[in-house]
Every structure is written in structure tokens, then in C-alpha cells.
Amino acid sequence: MIYIGLLGCGTVGSGVVKLLEQNQYTIARRAGEGIQIKKVLEKDSEKCLQLGLDQAVMAGSINEILDDPDIQIVVELIGGIQPALDYILEAMRRGKHVVTANKDLIAEHGMILFETATAYKVDFYFEASVAGGIPIIYPLKQSLAANRIKEVIGILNGTTNYILTKMSREGQPFEEVLAEAQALGYAEADPTADVAGLDAARKIAILSSIAFNTRVTFSDVYVEGITAITPADIRYASELGYVVKLLAVAKENSQGQLEIKVHPAFLPDSHPLAAVNDVFNAVFVNGDAVGEVMHYGQGAGQLPTASAVLGDVIDIARNIQYGISARIGCTCYEDRTILDINQLSAEFYIRMTVTDRPGVLAGIAGVFGNNNVSIASVIQKTSSGNCAELILITHKVQEQNMRDSLAVLQGMSIVSRIDNVIRLEGTERMEV
Ligand code: NDP
Ligand code: HSE
């Protein structure tokens, strides 16, 4: 029997308890040994008792798990930075293997976690930390290891994908759909991490570190959320052949430098990620040998996330039986440059409200031209009173040039307001 110490019996922890019970026989056959939870650390023991766990399983403190020589695997599902970090590091120092779903922790403290796992020759697995039930960490580390990865683009946050899908299907405003997502339990208690793009930024930091073999932390990722997206932007996107998605993008350029960012984007409706709707997540990977690969599924939730956690546990159980560990350790053996957002280029959609009279368009075009921003198309959508709504799409331009243009435009009397500026992504596939 392989014994687990479980930290946290909330949404994911209770999923682990249930799935271990539900598929006990299959898991034991596949792992080569039975797997059993020996101790659980949870603030509210009632949560565990309701799942059928015995009171004797409840640990009074973390030390009951750390000091127990029978426990070989610690599964951390309490979330947050502390005490999770201290608990994991101490478990590793005691020779215990660790499985976690904690993206916040890995995106900020990945280095110390990997160094400690290597130093103490223990396994450190974290498949569930990105895109819940979708296998992506192991495929990147193992199945795609022969490729040079060119890009990883993900829809990595279920809440924002749900909101954007509902806004586009039913034309509902952002605030209304967010309230729905909260009521359905998709959003975090404080949904800022979802809608501000922080959750997706943590996940793409983890994926980029693996895909590009360089340490990428949360603070390296440029982040914009979806709070400024309106039904009008979504409608115009659709008219132009795009969908609006919150994308997490990691790419390397021809010099091996990296572009890592999270922002809402106009994505061609023919792109494989455009069909990913509701709370579903997907990760699109482009490798030099394999070409395009897309991983799709449930990025959150009790059983999908438990599926990823227990997949890791089973793999560690196999390693234990063969007396091997830390086989795939830290993969960050390079030190790549991560470019600042102003050094990047993008195509842009710009929606602005301007005075509706002769010469206005020429004035606006002049500002873009002076800043090296080349316009691909302009549409005047509506006029009311003496105001007109303009939709502009640019060619690929330097971010800094776009910012400089917008700063000038904002100060012009003919520009009532810049309603929104959204990048285009994935358009190169349209040209193929
Ligand atoms: P929950 O808040 O539902 O569960 C965490 C549980 O741990 C709670 O019961 C909490 O108690 C308990 N807990 C917190 N701190 C301690 C402590 N110091 N000692 C003992 N018990 C403690 O979180 P989730 O299950 O949703 O998430 C767990 C982890 O999985 C997080 O890192 C999350 O980011 C990650 N994750 C979650 C997904 C999901 O779908 N929910 C998907 C992918 C990853 P209390 O509530 O009283 O604080
Ligand atoms: N709040 C997250 C989401 C949960 O909406 O995707 C999974 O990390």
C-alpha cells in the first residue's frame, strides 16, 4: 500500500477522496499498488467526515503527516502561498514526494520548490495547476520533448471564457454575466484573479517555463483582463470574422527571445481556439516537428482537477516501486530574455467616438501615420448627433507606437473618447 497525506479537503481535495474511492480497483491496478489516504489536514474536519473518512484519519497538525514514515506522498490542496510553501518544502526535506494543484505557489516560488525536490531526490508533480483536468504539463515535459516549441496559446481561465461566451451569445453586459459565473461557482470568491487575467497569467508563467526551458514567474507576464470588453466590441468582432477570447500567449521570436502575455484578443473564428466555449479551457501548442496540437477539456472543478492530481499520484507510486525519483526535475536550464510589452508588435482593433465632420478622419489618420502605425481598414459604424463611431484595424505595429498614437489622440478635441483597444491574435493562420 502507498500512503498519502492530504492537505486540504475543499473542492479539489474532496474530489481526490471521492475519485480514489470510486476507481479504487482500477487505480491500484494501474499504479501497481493500492493507494490510500492515511492522514488529512483540514481546518474543518466535518468536510472530511461527510465524505465517509474516519475521524482517526484527521491530523491535528502538519507534523502528524510530516512525522509519519508510512506517508510517502503529500498532496497539497490547501492553496495560497503560506503555509503551503513551508509545508511542501518540509515534506520534501523529509523525503516525501509532493503533488500540488497550487498555481499561485509555483508561478512565484517554482525555483525553490524544484531546487529542494532535486536536492532531496523527490518527485514534485503539478499537472492540475494549469488547466485543471487537461493533461498539458506532462505532455510538454515528455511527449513533446523532442520539439522546439514555437508558441503556446491558451484559454486558461474558465470563468472569463464563460463570461465572454455568454456576452457573445446573448449580448449580456459583463457585470451581469460575472454575477452568474459567481452564482454557478466558476469564479473565485474574489473574482479579481479571474477577470483581471491574474489566474491565466500564473498558468502561462508555468507553461512557458516548461515550453521554453527558462524561469518565467508571474511578474514576468504582461496582463490585461476582460473588464473593459463590451457587447459592442464582441458584436463588431463577429461582423469582422473574429471572436473575443482572453488568451494567454507565449511565443519565441527568431532570436529566441520570449513574448509572454495575457490579454483579451480578436481571434479569427477559424482558429481552433475560437470554438472553445463556456467554462472549457484549451491549450494550443505549436512545435517544430509535431506542428499544431490542441489540448481541450475542463480546466477546473472537483473531479476533473482530482483526475489530474491522482494521475500524478499514480505516476509517483510507480516510481516508488521501481526505486526511482526526480526523473523529470526542473527543466529551466536556459536564461532567455523576456521582452517588455513595448518591444512587441501586434495588430490592433481600435473603437473610438469622434466628431462627425469633414477632415476628422484625415486628422486621425495623420496621427497614426506620424507614429508609424499603418491602418489596414476603417469603418464608420454609427452616427448620432455630430458624433461617429469609428472602427480601425491596424497592420502589425510596435506597441510603443500604438501607445504614443493613442496618447496624442486622447488630447484631440475631435476625439470624444477611445472606447476600446484590443489586440488581434492568430491572424497569421488566416494567411496560410
Ligand atoms: P478550497 O478552498 O475549496 O479548499 C481548500 C481547503 O483547505 C479548504 O477546506 C480550506 O479550509 C483548507 N485549508 C486552507 N488552509 C488550510 C490550513 N492551513 N490547514 C488546513 N486546512 C486548510 O480550494 P480548492 O480545492 O478549490 O483549491 C485547492 C488548490 O487547487 C488551490 O491551489 C487551487 O488554486 C487549485 N486548483 C483548484 C481548481 C478548482 O477547480 N477548484 C482547479 C485547479 C487548481 P477553509 O475553507 O476553512 O479555509
Ligand atoms: N477560477 C479558475 C477558472 C479555476 O475560472 O478557471 C481554475 O483554476
Short mmCIF file of C-alpha atoms and ligand atoms in Angstrom, two decimals:
data_model
loop_
_atom_site.label_atom_id
_atom_site.label_comp_id
_atom_site.label_asym_id
_atom_site.label_seq_id
_atom_site.Cartn_x
_atom_site.Cartn_y
_atom_site.Cartn_z
CA MET A 1 0.00 0.00 0.00
CA ILE A 2 1.19 3.53 -0.80
CA TYR A 3 0.03 6.08 1.73
CA ILE A 4 -0.88 9.70 1.07
CA GLY A 5 -1.04 12.67 3.42
CA LEU A 6 -3.74 15.01 2.07
CA LEU A 7 -3.57 18.72 2.86
CA GLY A 8 -6.96 20.37 2.27
CA CYS A 9 -10.33 18.76 1.74
CA GLY A 10 -12.12 21.54 -0.14
CA THR A 11 -13.30 21.38 -3.75
CA VAL A 12 -10.28 19.52 -5.18
CA GLY A 13 -9.32 17.63 -2.01
CA SER A 14 -12.80 16.16 -1.69
CA GLY A 15 -12.62 15.24 -5.39
CA VAL A 16 -9.44 13.29 -4.66
CA VAL A 17 -11.14 11.43 -1.80
CA LYS A 18 -14.16 10.59 -4.00
CA LEU A 19 -12.19 9.54 -7.08
CA LEU A 20 -9.82 7.38 -5.07
CA GLU A 21 -12.87 5.60 -3.64
CA GLN A 22 -14.79 5.45 -6.94
CA ASN A 23 -11.93 3.98 -9.03
CA GLN A 24 -10.04 2.24 -6.24
CA TYR A 25 -9.54 -1.05 -8.10
CA THR A 26 -8.50 0.49 -11.43
CA ILE A 27 -6.15 2.94 -9.73
CA ALA A 28 -4.49 0.13 -7.75
CA ARG A 29 -4.05 -2.00 -10.89
CA ARG A 30 -2.59 0.89 -12.85
CA ALA A 31 -0.36 2.09 -10.03
CA GLY A 32 0.81 -1.44 -9.22
CA GLU A 33 -0.10 -0.91 -5.54
CA GLY A 34 -3.14 0.20 -3.61
CA ILE A 35 -3.21 3.93 -2.78
CA GLN A 36 -4.76 5.07 0.46
CA ILE A 37 -5.19 8.35 2.29
CA LYS A 38 -3.62 7.89 5.73
CA LYS A 39 -3.98 11.40 7.16
CA VAL A 40 -5.85 14.56 6.20
CA LEU A 41 -5.05 18.06 7.39
CA GLU A 42 -8.17 20.20 7.09
CA LYS A 43 -9.41 23.13 9.18
CA ASP A 44 -12.99 21.86 9.09
CA SER A 45 -12.97 18.12 9.82
CA GLU A 46 -16.72 17.96 9.09
CA LYS A 47 -15.90 18.31 5.36
CA CYS A 48 -13.91 15.06 5.56
CA LEU A 49 -16.35 13.16 7.76
CA GLN A 50 -19.15 13.92 5.28
CA LEU A 51 -17.09 12.14 2.63
CA GLY A 52 -17.02 8.99 4.73
CA LEU A 53 -13.48 9.47 6.09
CA ASP A 54 -12.92 8.27 9.65
CA GLN A 55 -12.18 10.71 12.48
CA ALA A 56 -8.94 8.77 13.08
CA VAL A 57 -7.70 9.99 9.68
CA MET A 58 -7.83 13.64 10.75
CA ALA A 59 -4.40 15.11 11.52
CA GLY A 60 -4.22 17.55 14.43
CA SER A 61 -1.27 19.33 12.84
CA ILE A 62 1.02 19.16 9.82
CA ASN A 63 3.61 17.36 11.95
CA GLU A 64 1.38 14.29 12.19
CA ILE A 65 1.80 13.95 8.43
CA LEU A 66 5.44 15.00 8.22
CA ASP A 67 6.47 12.70 11.07
CA ASP A 68 4.63 9.65 9.71
CA PRO A 69 7.19 7.42 7.97
CA ASP A 70 4.41 5.47 6.19
CA ILE A 71 3.32 8.57 4.26
CA GLN A 72 5.39 8.75 1.08
CA ILE A 73 3.33 11.25 -0.90
CA VAL A 74 1.98 14.60 0.34
CA VAL A 75 -0.85 16.05 -1.76
CA GLU A 76 -1.12 19.79 -1.15
CA LEU A 77 -4.57 21.21 -1.90
CA ILE A 78 -4.95 23.99 0.67
CA GLY A 79 -3.96 26.65 -1.88
CA GLY A 80 -2.30 30.05 -1.36
CA ILE A 81 1.35 30.79 -0.64
CA GLN A 82 1.71 30.19 3.09
CA PRO A 83 1.65 27.84 4.89
CA ALA A 84 1.53 25.72 1.68
CA LEU A 85 5.12 26.63 0.74
CA ASP A 86 6.56 25.74 4.16
CA TYR A 87 4.57 22.50 4.32
CA ILE A 88 5.75 21.38 0.87
CA LEU A 89 9.40 22.27 1.46
CA GLU A 90 9.44 20.48 4.80
CA ALA A 91 7.75 17.41 3.28
CA MET A 92 10.47 17.28 0.60
CA ARG A 93 13.23 17.64 3.21
CA ARG A 94 11.71 14.61 4.96
CA GLY A 95 11.98 12.64 1.70
CA LYS A 96 8.29 12.77 0.79
CA HIS A 97 7.14 13.20 -2.80
CA VAL A 98 4.75 16.10 -3.42
CA VAL A 99 1.76 16.64 -5.70
CA THR A 100 0.08 20.04 -5.82
CA ALA A 101 -2.51 21.99 -7.85
CA ASN A 102 -1.25 25.30 -6.48
CA LYS A 103 -0.56 27.59 -9.46
CA ASP A 104 -0.13 30.69 -7.28
CA LEU A 105 2.72 28.99 -5.46
CA ILE A 106 4.51 27.53 -8.49
CA ALA A 107 4.24 30.73 -10.53
CA GLU A 108 6.01 32.66 -7.76
CA HIS A 109 8.19 30.14 -5.94
CA GLY A 110 8.85 27.49 -8.58
CA MET A 111 12.62 27.78 -8.29
CA ILE A 112 12.93 26.92 -4.59
CA LEU A 113 10.41 24.11 -4.98
CA PHE A 114 12.33 22.47 -7.83
CA GLU A 115 15.71 23.03 -6.19
CA THR A 116 14.50 21.40 -2.99
CA ALA A 117 12.91 18.48 -4.84
CA THR A 118 16.17 17.90 -6.71
CA ALA A 119 18.30 18.25 -3.58
CA TYR A 120 16.22 15.69 -1.70
CA LYS A 121 15.67 13.45 -4.76
CA VAL A 122 11.89 13.51 -4.51
CA ASP A 123 9.22 13.84 -7.18
CA PHE A 124 7.39 17.16 -7.48
CA TYR A 125 4.32 16.94 -9.76
CA PHE A 126 1.81 19.67 -10.52
CA GLU A 127 -0.31 18.68 -13.54
CA ALA A 128 -3.52 20.11 -12.01
CA SER A 129 -2.03 23.57 -11.56
CA VAL A 130 -2.65 24.51 -15.21
CA ALA A 131 -5.96 23.89 -16.97
CA GLY A 132 -7.35 21.57 -14.27
CA GLY A 133 -8.14 18.19 -15.79
CA ILE A 134 -6.40 18.79 -19.14
CA PRO A 135 -3.07 16.96 -19.47
CA ILE A 136 -0.55 19.61 -20.54
CA ILE A 137 2.41 19.72 -18.12
CA TYR A 138 3.39 16.08 -18.67
CA PRO A 139 2.82 16.24 -22.44
CA LEU A 140 5.10 19.29 -22.64
CA LYS A 141 7.78 17.68 -20.48
CA GLN A 142 7.58 14.24 -22.01
CA SER A 143 5.52 13.59 -25.15
CA LEU A 144 6.56 16.83 -26.92
CA ALA A 145 10.11 16.89 -25.54
CA ALA A 146 11.68 16.31 -28.96
CA ASN A 147 10.20 19.54 -30.33
CA ARG A 148 11.38 23.09 -30.28
CA ILE A 149 8.20 24.79 -29.13
CA LYS A 150 7.36 27.92 -31.10
CA GLU A 151 4.21 29.01 -29.31
CA VAL A 152 1.78 28.07 -26.60
CA ILE A 153 -1.59 29.82 -26.64
CA GLY A 154 -4.16 29.00 -24.02
CA ILE A 155 -7.65 29.72 -22.90
CA LEU A 156 -6.68 29.04 -19.32
CA ASN A 157 -9.42 30.61 -17.25
CA GLY A 158 -12.89 29.05 -17.29
CA THR A 159 -14.67 31.97 -15.63
CA THR A 160 -13.62 34.54 -18.22
CA ASN A 161 -14.31 32.14 -21.09
CA TYR A 162 -17.79 31.58 -19.69
CA ILE A 163 -18.37 35.34 -19.40
CA LEU A 164 -17.16 36.08 -22.94
CA THR A 165 -19.18 33.19 -24.38
CA LYS A 166 -22.38 34.41 -22.71
CA MET A 167 -21.71 38.01 -23.71
CA SER A 168 -21.28 36.96 -27.31
CA ARG A 169 -24.23 34.54 -27.48
CA GLU A 170 -26.74 36.59 -25.54
CA GLY A 171 -25.35 40.11 -25.71
CA GLN A 172 -25.43 40.42 -21.91
CA PRO A 173 -23.21 43.04 -20.26
CA PHE A 174 -20.08 41.99 -18.38
CA GLU A 175 -21.31 42.65 -14.82
CA GLU A 176 -24.47 40.61 -15.32
CA VAL A 177 -22.62 37.51 -16.60
CA LEU A 178 -19.96 37.80 -13.91
CA ALA A 179 -22.69 37.62 -11.25
CA GLU A 180 -23.99 34.46 -12.99
CA ALA A 181 -20.49 32.90 -13.08
CA GLN A 182 -20.15 33.57 -9.35
CA ALA A 183 -23.56 32.05 -8.61
CA LEU A 184 -22.59 28.94 -10.62
CA GLY A 185 -19.37 28.60 -8.58
CA TYR A 186 -16.99 29.07 -11.54
CA ALA A 187 -15.41 32.30 -10.34
CA GLU A 188 -13.14 32.55 -7.31
CA ALA A 189 -14.73 34.05 -4.16
CA ASP A 190 -12.91 37.24 -5.12
CA PRO A 191 -13.20 37.07 -8.92
CA THR A 192 -10.46 39.66 -9.49
CA ALA A 193 -7.88 36.95 -10.20
CA ASP A 194 -10.15 35.62 -12.94
CA VAL A 195 -11.40 38.78 -14.65
CA ALA A 196 -8.16 40.76 -14.28
CA GLY A 197 -6.26 37.95 -16.01
CA LEU A 198 -4.05 37.10 -13.00
CA ASP A 199 -5.10 33.44 -12.82
CA ALA A 200 -4.32 32.94 -16.52
CA ALA A 201 -1.00 34.80 -16.06
CA ARG A 202 0.08 32.38 -13.34
CA LYS A 203 -0.80 29.43 -15.56
CA ILE A 204 1.04 30.74 -18.64
CA ALA A 205 4.09 31.51 -16.46
CA ILE A 206 4.17 27.81 -15.53
CA LEU A 207 3.63 26.59 -19.11
CA SER A 208 6.24 28.99 -20.57
CA SER A 209 8.86 27.86 -18.06
CA ILE A 210 8.42 24.31 -19.31
CA ALA A 211 7.93 25.02 -23.01
CA PHE A 212 10.91 27.37 -23.28
CA ASN A 213 13.16 25.88 -20.56
CA THR A 214 13.60 29.20 -18.81
CA ARG A 215 12.34 30.51 -15.48
CA VAL A 216 9.20 32.60 -16.01
CA THR A 217 7.44 33.95 -12.95
CA PHE A 218 4.08 35.66 -12.57
CA SER A 219 5.67 39.12 -12.55
CA ASP A 220 7.27 38.47 -15.98
CA VAL A 221 3.86 38.21 -17.63
CA TYR A 222 2.15 41.28 -19.15
CA VAL A 223 -1.51 41.15 -18.05
CA GLU A 224 -4.76 42.77 -19.15
CA GLY A 225 -8.15 41.43 -18.08
CA ILE A 226 -11.59 41.47 -19.67
CA THR A 227 -13.36 44.11 -17.59
CA ALA A 228 -13.35 46.68 -20.40
CA ILE A 229 -14.89 44.35 -23.02
CA THR A 230 -18.41 45.41 -24.06
CA PRO A 231 -21.13 43.67 -26.09
CA ALA A 232 -20.40 46.25 -28.84
CA ASP A 233 -16.78 45.02 -29.18
CA ILE A 234 -17.97 41.43 -29.33
CA ARG A 235 -20.58 42.31 -31.97
CA TYR A 236 -18.04 44.14 -34.13
CA ALA A 237 -15.58 41.25 -33.74
CA SER A 238 -18.22 38.89 -35.04
CA GLU A 239 -19.03 41.15 -38.01
CA LEU A 240 -15.34 41.16 -38.92
CA GLY A 241 -14.92 37.36 -38.61
CA TYR A 242 -13.42 37.17 -35.12
CA VAL A 243 -14.35 36.01 -31.63
CA VAL A 244 -13.14 37.72 -28.44
CA LYS A 245 -11.19 35.45 -26.07
CA LEU A 246 -8.94 36.02 -23.06
CA LEU A 247 -5.73 34.50 -24.36
CA ALA A 248 -2.56 33.53 -22.56
CA VAL A 249 0.18 33.75 -25.16
CA ALA A 250 3.81 32.58 -25.02
CA LYS A 251 5.95 32.73 -28.16
CA GLU A 252 9.59 32.79 -29.10
CA ASN A 253 10.93 35.08 -31.82
CA SER A 254 13.67 34.26 -34.32
CA GLN A 255 16.34 35.39 -31.80
CA GLY A 256 14.96 33.05 -29.14
CA GLN A 257 13.54 35.93 -27.09
CA LEU A 258 10.16 35.43 -25.45
CA GLU A 259 6.83 37.19 -25.62
CA ILE A 260 4.60 36.25 -22.68
CA LYS A 261 1.28 37.99 -22.13
CA VAL A 262 -2.36 37.64 -21.18
CA HIS A 263 -4.95 39.89 -22.78
CA PRO A 264 -8.33 39.82 -24.49
CA ALA A 265 -7.88 39.26 -28.22
CA PHE A 266 -9.74 39.21 -31.50
CA LEU A 267 -9.15 35.64 -32.69
CA PRO A 268 -10.13 34.56 -36.23
CA ASP A 269 -13.29 32.48 -35.99
CA SER A 270 -11.50 29.76 -37.98
CA HIS A 271 -8.81 29.33 -35.28
CA PRO A 272 -9.12 26.05 -33.30
CA LEU A 273 -9.28 28.03 -30.02
CA ALA A 274 -12.26 30.07 -31.30
CA ALA A 275 -14.54 27.05 -30.81
CA VAL A 276 -13.60 26.69 -27.12
CA ASN A 277 -16.65 27.99 -25.27
CA ASP A 278 -18.30 28.18 -21.85
CA VAL A 279 -16.09 27.10 -18.92
CA PHE A 280 -13.89 24.91 -21.09
CA ASN A 281 -10.15 25.50 -21.37
CA ALA A 282 -7.76 24.63 -24.17
CA VAL A 283 -4.05 24.85 -24.84
CA PHE A 284 -2.78 25.19 -28.40
CA VAL A 285 0.86 24.21 -28.87
CA ASN A 286 2.96 24.65 -31.98
CA GLY A 287 6.11 22.52 -32.17
CA ASP A 288 8.62 22.43 -34.99
CA ALA A 289 8.17 18.70 -35.54
CA VAL A 290 4.64 17.95 -34.39
CA GLY A 291 3.03 21.08 -35.84
CA GLU A 292 -0.19 22.22 -34.20
CA VAL A 293 -1.60 20.29 -31.23
CA MET A 294 -4.60 21.27 -29.13
CA HIS A 295 -5.46 20.00 -25.66
CA TYR A 296 -9.09 20.63 -24.68
CA GLY A 297 -11.24 19.91 -21.65
CA GLN A 298 -12.42 21.03 -18.23
CA GLY A 299 -9.99 23.48 -16.70
CA ALA A 300 -11.49 23.40 -13.21
CA GLY A 301 -13.92 21.58 -10.98
CA GLN A 302 -13.86 18.85 -8.39
CA LEU A 303 -13.42 15.63 -10.38
CA PRO A 304 -11.60 16.98 -13.45
CA THR A 305 -8.94 18.53 -11.21
CA ALA A 306 -8.81 15.43 -8.99
CA SER A 307 -8.22 13.39 -12.16
CA ALA A 308 -5.00 15.33 -12.81
CA VAL A 309 -3.92 15.15 -9.15
CA LEU A 310 -4.39 11.39 -8.96
CA GLY A 311 -2.69 10.86 -12.33
CA ASP A 312 0.39 12.42 -10.72
CA VAL A 313 -0.01 10.30 -7.60
CA ILE A 314 -0.21 7.12 -9.68
CA ASP A 315 2.95 8.01 -11.59
CA ILE A 316 4.82 8.64 -8.34
CA ALA A 317 3.52 5.34 -6.94
CA ARG A 318 5.04 3.57 -9.96
CA ASN A 319 8.34 5.39 -9.45
CA ILE A 320 8.38 4.37 -5.79
CA GLN A 321 8.03 0.70 -6.73
CA TYR A 322 10.94 0.93 -9.16
CA GLY A 323 13.02 2.87 -6.62
CA ILE A 324 13.37 5.86 -8.92
CA SER A 325 12.53 9.51 -8.29
CA ALA A 326 13.09 13.03 -9.58
CA ARG A 327 13.37 11.57 -13.09
CA ILE A 328 11.99 14.74 -14.72
CA GLY A 329 13.15 17.54 -12.50
CA CYS A 330 13.44 21.24 -13.20
CA THR A 331 13.54 21.90 -16.95
CA CYS A 332 14.64 25.55 -16.70
CA TYR A 333 18.24 25.20 -17.91
CA GLU A 334 18.26 28.32 -20.13
CA ASP A 335 18.12 32.02 -19.34
CA ARG A 336 16.05 33.58 -22.11
CA THR A 337 15.21 37.27 -22.48
CA ILE A 338 11.57 38.06 -21.83
CA LEU A 339 10.63 41.10 -23.90
CA ASP A 340 8.83 44.10 -22.43
CA ILE A 341 5.36 44.70 -23.89
CA ASN A 342 6.57 47.92 -25.58
CA GLN A 343 9.13 45.90 -27.55
CA LEU A 344 6.42 43.70 -29.04
CA SER A 345 4.32 44.16 -32.16
CA ALA A 346 0.65 43.43 -32.73
CA GLU A 347 -2.31 44.18 -34.95
CA PHE A 348 -4.93 46.25 -33.15
CA TYR A 349 -8.67 46.87 -33.21
CA ILE A 350 -9.50 50.41 -32.07
CA ARG A 351 -13.00 51.66 -31.39
CA MET A 352 -13.33 55.39 -30.90
CA THR A 353 -16.03 58.03 -30.82
CA VAL A 354 -15.17 61.13 -32.83
CA THR A 355 -16.76 64.32 -34.16
CA ASP A 356 -18.65 63.63 -37.39
CA ARG A 357 -17.44 66.33 -39.80
CA PRO A 358 -15.17 66.65 -42.83
CA GLY A 359 -11.43 66.35 -42.16
CA VAL A 360 -11.74 64.35 -38.91
CA LEU A 361 -10.71 61.03 -40.46
CA ALA A 362 -7.72 62.67 -42.15
CA GLY A 363 -6.65 64.17 -38.80
CA ILE A 364 -6.82 60.79 -37.08
CA ALA A 365 -5.03 59.00 -39.92
CA GLY A 366 -2.32 61.68 -39.72
CA VAL A 367 -1.64 60.92 -36.04
CA PHE A 368 -1.29 57.21 -36.74
CA GLY A 369 0.90 57.92 -39.78
CA ASN A 370 3.20 60.23 -37.78
CA ASN A 371 3.72 57.40 -35.29
CA ASN A 372 4.41 54.70 -37.87
CA VAL A 373 1.08 52.99 -37.29
CA SER A 374 -0.25 51.62 -40.55
CA ILE A 375 -4.03 51.29 -40.80
CA ALA A 376 -5.45 48.22 -42.56
CA SER A 377 -9.14 49.20 -42.54
CA VAL A 378 -11.53 51.83 -41.23
CA ILE A 379 -15.27 51.51 -40.81
CA GLN A 380 -17.62 54.28 -39.69
CA LYS A 381 -20.27 52.39 -37.78
CA THR A 382 -22.92 54.77 -36.49
CA SER A 383 -23.55 58.47 -36.29
CA SER A 384 -25.65 60.16 -33.67
CA GLY A 385 -25.88 63.92 -33.43
CA ASN A 386 -22.48 65.16 -34.52
CA CYS A 387 -20.64 62.05 -33.28
CA ALA A 388 -19.49 58.96 -35.21
CA GLU A 389 -18.15 55.62 -34.04
CA LEU A 390 -15.01 54.53 -35.89
CA ILE A 391 -13.60 51.01 -36.00
CA LEU A 392 -9.98 50.80 -37.13
CA ILE A 393 -7.87 47.70 -37.68
CA THR A 394 -4.13 48.24 -37.95
CA HIS A 395 -1.39 46.25 -39.60
CA LYS A 396 1.23 44.78 -37.26
CA VAL A 397 2.73 47.74 -35.41
CA GLN A 398 5.08 48.36 -32.48
CA GLU A 399 3.19 48.51 -29.17
CA GLN A 400 5.09 51.66 -28.22
CA ASN A 401 3.96 53.39 -31.43
CA MET A 402 0.37 52.47 -30.70
CA ARG A 403 0.63 53.90 -27.18
CA ASP A 404 2.18 57.12 -28.50
CA SER A 405 -0.62 57.50 -31.08
CA LEU A 406 -3.35 56.93 -28.50
CA ALA A 407 -1.79 59.47 -26.15
CA VAL A 408 -1.95 62.13 -28.90
CA LEU A 409 -5.47 61.16 -30.00
CA GLN A 410 -6.78 61.35 -26.44
CA GLY A 411 -5.76 65.00 -26.30
CA MET A 412 -7.53 65.99 -29.55
CA SER A 413 -10.84 67.86 -29.43
CA ILE A 414 -12.23 65.82 -32.37
CA VAL A 415 -11.83 62.58 -30.36
CA SER A 416 -14.63 62.29 -27.79
CA ARG A 417 -13.21 59.05 -26.42
CA ILE A 418 -11.19 55.96 -27.25
CA ASP A 419 -13.74 53.27 -26.40
CA ASN A 420 -11.51 50.23 -26.60
CA VAL A 421 -8.23 48.92 -27.97
CA ILE A 422 -7.90 45.14 -28.41
CA ARG A 423 -5.07 43.15 -29.98
CA LEU A 424 -5.60 40.63 -32.78
CA GLU A 425 -4.03 37.20 -32.35
CA GLY A 426 -3.68 34.13 -34.55
CA THR A 427 -4.16 36.04 -37.82
CA GLU A 428 -1.04 34.51 -39.39
CA ARG A 429 -3.03 31.26 -39.69
CA MET A 430 -5.53 33.13 -41.93
CA GLU A 431 -2.72 33.94 -44.36
CA VAL A 432 -1.57 30.33 -44.74
P1 NDP B 1 -10.79 25.16 -1.40
O1 NDP B 1 -10.75 26.50 -0.75
O2 NDP B 1 -12.11 24.63 -1.84
O3 NDP B 1 -10.11 24.06 -0.46
C1 NDP B 1 -9.02 24.29 0.36
C2 NDP B 1 -9.30 23.64 1.69
O4 NDP B 1 -8.14 23.68 2.51
C3 NDP B 1 -10.40 24.36 2.47
O5 NDP B 1 -11.26 23.43 3.07
C4 NDP B 1 -9.61 25.16 3.49
O6 NDP B 1 -10.34 25.45 4.64
C5 NDP B 1 -8.48 24.20 3.77
N1 NDP B 1 -7.30 24.89 4.30
C6 NDP B 1 -6.79 26.06 3.90
N2 NDP B 1 -5.67 26.34 4.61
C7 NDP B 1 -5.51 25.33 5.48
C8 NDP B 1 -4.57 25.07 6.51
N3 NDP B 1 -3.56 25.89 6.74
N4 NDP B 1 -4.70 23.94 7.22
C9 NDP B 1 -5.72 23.09 6.99
N5 NDP B 1 -6.67 23.29 6.04
C10 NDP B 1 -6.56 24.39 5.31
O7 NDP B 1 -9.78 25.24 -2.64
P2 NDP B 1 -9.79 24.35 -3.94
O8 NDP B 1 -9.98 22.93 -3.58
O9 NDP B 1 -10.67 24.96 -4.95
O10 NDP B 1 -8.30 24.60 -4.47
C11 NDP B 1 -7.19 23.89 -3.92
C12 NDP B 1 -5.99 24.17 -4.79
O11 NDP B 1 -6.23 23.67 -6.10
C13 NDP B 1 -5.66 25.64 -4.96
O12 NDP B 1 -4.26 25.80 -5.04
C14 NDP B 1 -6.31 25.99 -6.30
O13 NDP B 1 -5.68 27.09 -6.95
C15 NDP B 1 -6.05 24.71 -7.06
N6 NDP B 1 -6.96 24.47 -8.17
C16 NDP B 1 -8.31 24.49 -7.97
C17 NDP B 1 -9.17 24.21 -9.01
C18 NDP B 1 -10.63 24.18 -8.81
O14 NDP B 1 -11.35 23.86 -9.75
N7 NDP B 1 -11.15 24.49 -7.61
C19 NDP B 1 -8.66 23.91 -10.35
C20 NDP B 1 -7.22 23.86 -10.45
C21 NDP B 1 -6.42 24.15 -9.39
P3 NDP B 1 -11.10 26.88 4.72
O15 NDP B 1 -12.06 26.90 3.57
O16 NDP B 1 -11.76 26.83 6.06
O17 NDP B 1 -10.05 27.92 4.60
N1 HSE B 2 -11.22 30.26 -11.30
C1 HSE B 2 -10.45 29.38 -12.13
C2 HSE B 2 -11.10 29.39 -13.52
C3 HSE B 2 -10.45 27.98 -11.52
O1 HSE B 2 -12.13 30.04 -13.70
O2 HSE B 2 -10.54 28.82 -14.45
C4 HSE B 2 -9.40 27.07 -12.07
O3 HSE B 2 -8.10 27.49 -11.83
#
